[in-house]
Amino acid sequence: DEDQDWGLWVDETMIGFWPKSNYRARYANNVVWGGEVVNQRTRGRHTSTQMGNGHFSSEPIGRVAYISHMALYDLGLNRYDAPQAVNVFLTNPGCYDLKYSQSSDGHDN
C-alpha cells in the first residue's frame, strides 16, 4: 500500500522503518547502506568501539563481518538485486574499512 511507512525487513522481522511523511514521493531515487560508530569521549581521544566485529575486510571470510544476499523489494514484493558497482565512502579508513564484491553465485558480499 503506497500510504504506508517504508520498512526494513530481515527474513520476517521488521528491524526499522521510515515514516512516509519523511518523503515527497512514493519511490526512491537511490539507496544508501551505512554504519556509524559514535565517539562520546571528549578531549580528542578516539573511541575503541569496533565497527562490525573489529576485523578489516582484507581478512578471510569467517573472520570478518559481512552482509550477503542484499536486495531491494518494491511494494509488489518484486526483488531487485543490489547493483554490481557502488560508491564507497569512508571517513576514517585507518580505523574502519569496507569491501563491496559479488560472489561467483551473483550474490553480494
PDB file of C-alpha atoms in Angstrom:
ATOM      1  CA  ASP A   1       0.000   0.000   0.000  1.00  0.00           C
ATOM      2  CA  GLU A   2       1.518   3.317  -1.087  1.00  0.00           C
ATOM      3  CA  ASP A   3       0.113   5.055   2.005  1.00  0.00           C
ATOM      4  CA  GLN A   4       2.242   3.007   4.413  1.00  0.00           C
ATOM      5  CA  ASP A   5       5.599   3.730   6.027  1.00  0.00           C
ATOM      6  CA  TRP A   6       8.767   2.320   4.447  1.00  0.00           C
ATOM      7  CA  GLY A   7      10.058  -0.782   6.239  1.00  0.00           C
ATOM      8  CA  LEU A   8      13.360  -2.623   6.551  1.00  0.00           C
ATOM      9  CA  TRP A   9      12.905  -6.365   6.998  1.00  0.00           C
ATOM     10  CA  VAL A  10      15.259  -9.264   7.676  1.00  0.00           C
ATOM     11  CA  ASP A  11      13.500 -12.539   6.938  1.00  0.00           C
ATOM     12  CA  GLU A  12      10.093 -11.936   8.532  1.00  0.00           C
ATOM     13  CA  THR A  13      11.237  -9.448  11.183  1.00  0.00           C
ATOM     14  CA  MET A  14      10.919  -5.687  10.732  1.00  0.00           C
ATOM     15  CA  ILE A  15      14.075  -4.079  12.099  1.00  0.00           C
ATOM     16  CA  GLY A  16      13.417  -0.490  11.069  1.00  0.00           C
ATOM     17  CA  PHE A  17      11.022   1.864   9.337  1.00  0.00           C
ATOM     18  CA  TRP A  18      10.865   5.350   7.901  1.00  0.00           C
ATOM     19  CA  PRO A  19       7.614   7.335   8.176  1.00  0.00           C
ATOM     20  CA  LYS A  20       6.075   8.145   4.797  1.00  0.00           C
ATOM     21  CA  SER A  21       5.952  11.777   5.942  1.00  0.00           C
ATOM     22  CA  ASN A  22       9.761  11.903   5.501  1.00  0.00           C
ATOM     23  CA  TYR A  23       9.400  11.636   1.719  1.00  0.00           C
ATOM     24  CA  ARG A  24       7.830  13.733  -1.003  1.00  0.00           C
ATOM     25  CA  ALA A  25       7.423  10.852  -3.476  1.00  0.00           C
ATOM     26  CA  ARG A  26       6.215   7.235  -3.448  1.00  0.00           C
ATOM     27  CA  TYR A  27       9.558   5.926  -4.656  1.00  0.00           C
ATOM     28  CA  ALA A  28      13.276   6.221  -4.006  1.00  0.00           C
ATOM     29  CA  ASN A  29      15.846   7.586  -6.431  1.00  0.00           C
ATOM     30  CA  ASN A  30      18.757   5.953  -4.623  1.00  0.00           C
ATOM     31  CA  VAL A  31      19.561   3.603  -1.766  1.00  0.00           C
ATOM     32  CA  VAL A  32      22.266   4.083   0.852  1.00  0.00           C
ATOM     33  CA  TRP A  33      23.699   1.450   3.189  1.00  0.00           C
ATOM     34  CA  GLY A  34      25.929   2.536   6.024  1.00  0.00           C
ATOM     35  CA  GLY A  35      27.244   2.200   9.519  1.00  0.00           C
ATOM     36  CA  GLU A  36      28.297   4.531  12.270  1.00  0.00           C
ATOM     37  CA  VAL A  37      30.419   4.427  15.387  1.00  0.00           C
ATOM     38  CA  VAL A  38      29.670   7.211  17.852  1.00  0.00           C
ATOM     39  CA  ASN A  39      32.580   8.611  19.839  1.00  0.00           C
ATOM     40  CA  GLN A  40      31.295  10.245  23.001  1.00  0.00           C
ATOM     41  CA  ARG A  41      34.739  10.652  24.508  1.00  0.00           C
ATOM     42  CA  THR A  42      35.961  14.196  24.556  1.00  0.00           C
ATOM     43  CA  ARG A  43      39.431  15.722  24.690  1.00  0.00           C
ATOM     44  CA  GLY A  44      40.406  14.300  21.296  1.00  0.00           C
ATOM     45  CA  ARG A  45      40.646  10.661  22.321  1.00  0.00           C
ATOM     46  CA  HIS A  46      39.476   8.170  19.717  1.00  0.00           C
ATOM     47  CA  THR A  47      36.887   5.567  20.669  1.00  0.00           C
ATOM     48  CA  SER A  48      37.901   1.912  20.896  1.00  0.00           C
ATOM     49  CA  THR A  49      34.447   0.846  19.680  1.00  0.00           C
ATOM     50  CA  GLN A  50      34.673  -1.686  16.863  1.00  0.00           C
ATOM     51  CA  MET A  51      32.725  -1.473  13.604  1.00  0.00           C
ATOM     52  CA  GLY A  52      31.249  -4.843  12.651  1.00  0.00           C
ATOM     53  CA  ASN A  53      33.307  -7.396  14.538  1.00  0.00           C
ATOM     54  CA  GLY A  54      36.535  -5.382  14.605  1.00  0.00           C
ATOM     55  CA  HIS A  55      38.320  -7.137  11.724  1.00  0.00           C
ATOM     56  CA  PHE A  56      39.316  -5.457   8.462  1.00  0.00           C
ATOM     57  CA  SER A  57      37.804  -6.551   5.133  1.00  0.00           C
ATOM     58  CA  SER A  58      41.176  -7.862   3.890  1.00  0.00           C
ATOM     59  CA  GLU A  59      40.919 -10.733   6.370  1.00  0.00           C
ATOM     60  CA  PRO A  60      39.312 -14.040   5.287  1.00  0.00           C
ATOM     61  CA  ILE A  61      35.574 -14.789   5.250  1.00  0.00           C
ATOM     62  CA  GLY A  62      34.782 -16.451   8.537  1.00  0.00           C
ATOM     63  CA  ARG A  63      36.768 -13.855  10.434  1.00  0.00           C
ATOM     64  CA  VAL A  64      35.248 -10.629   9.065  1.00  0.00           C
ATOM     65  CA  ALA A  65      31.684  -9.382   9.443  1.00  0.00           C
ATOM     66  CA  TYR A  66      29.768  -9.289   6.157  1.00  0.00           C
ATOM     67  CA  ILE A  67      26.314  -8.975   4.645  1.00  0.00           C
ATOM     68  CA  SER A  68      25.180 -11.331   1.903  1.00  0.00           C
ATOM     69  CA  HIS A  69      22.177 -11.628  -0.414  1.00  0.00           C
ATOM     70  CA  MET A  70      21.420  -7.902  -0.372  1.00  0.00           C
ATOM     71  CA  ALA A  71      18.360  -6.987  -2.419  1.00  0.00           C
ATOM     72  CA  LEU A  72      15.635  -4.383  -2.751  1.00  0.00           C
ATOM     73  CA  TYR A  73      11.904  -5.070  -2.955  1.00  0.00           C
ATOM     74  CA  ASP A  74       9.155  -2.849  -4.295  1.00  0.00           C
ATOM     75  CA  LEU A  75       5.593  -2.641  -2.974  1.00  0.00           C
ATOM     76  CA  GLY A  76       4.651  -5.655  -5.090  1.00  0.00           C
ATOM     77  CA  LEU A  77       7.464  -7.650  -3.429  1.00  0.00           C
ATOM     78  CA  ASN A  78       9.379  -7.831  -6.706  1.00  0.00           C
ATOM     79  CA  ARG A  79      13.058  -8.453  -5.970  1.00  0.00           C
ATOM     80  CA  TYR A  80      15.833  -6.262  -7.384  1.00  0.00           C
ATOM     81  CA  ASP A  81      19.412  -7.403  -6.836  1.00  0.00           C
ATOM     82  CA  ALA A  82      21.844  -4.900  -5.360  1.00  0.00           C
ATOM     83  CA  PRO A  83      23.965  -3.138  -8.003  1.00  0.00           C
ATOM     84  CA  GLN A  84      27.258  -4.607  -9.219  1.00  0.00           C
ATOM     85  CA  ALA A  85      29.073  -1.325  -8.646  1.00  0.00           C
ATOM     86  CA  VAL A  86      28.614   1.061  -5.740  1.00  0.00           C
ATOM     87  CA  ASN A  87      30.289   4.218  -4.490  1.00  0.00           C
ATOM     88  CA  VAL A  88      32.223   3.525  -1.292  1.00  0.00           C
ATOM     89  CA  PHE A  89      32.763   6.408   1.119  1.00  0.00           C
ATOM     90  CA  LEU A  90      34.935   6.028   4.224  1.00  0.00           C
ATOM     91  CA  THR A  91      35.554   8.825   6.707  1.00  0.00           C
ATOM     92  CA  ASN A  92      38.417   7.133   8.571  1.00  0.00           C
ATOM     93  CA  PRO A  93      39.914   4.267   6.501  1.00  0.00           C
ATOM     94  CA  GLY A  94      42.733   3.784   9.011  1.00  0.00           C
ATOM     95  CA  CYS A  95      40.179   2.644  11.582  1.00  0.00           C
ATOM     96  CA  TYR A  96      37.316   1.181   9.545  1.00  0.00           C
ATOM     97  CA  ASP A  97      37.184  -0.219   6.023  1.00  0.00           C
ATOM     98  CA  LEU A  98      34.782  -1.710   3.526  1.00  0.00           C
ATOM     99  CA  LYS A  99      34.984  -4.000   0.526  1.00  0.00           C
ATOM    100  CA  TYR A 100      31.998  -4.467  -1.775  1.00  0.00           C
ATOM    101  CA  SER A 101      32.024  -7.521  -4.018  1.00  0.00           C
ATOM    102  CA  GLN A 102      29.799 -10.103  -5.609  1.00  0.00           C
ATOM    103  CA  SER A 103      30.453 -13.801  -5.180  1.00  0.00           C
ATOM    104  CA  SER A 104      30.524 -16.220  -8.095  1.00  0.00           C
ATOM    105  CA  ASP A 105      26.849 -17.081  -7.490  1.00  0.00           C
ATOM    106  CA  GLY A 106      25.888 -13.435  -8.117  1.00  0.00           C
ATOM    107  CA  HIS A 107      25.064 -12.617  -4.519  1.00  0.00           C
ATOM    108  CA  ASP A 108      26.526  -9.591  -2.817  1.00  0.00           C
ATOM    109  CA  ASN A 109      29.082  -9.853  -0.031  1.00  0.00           C
TER     110      ASN A 109
END
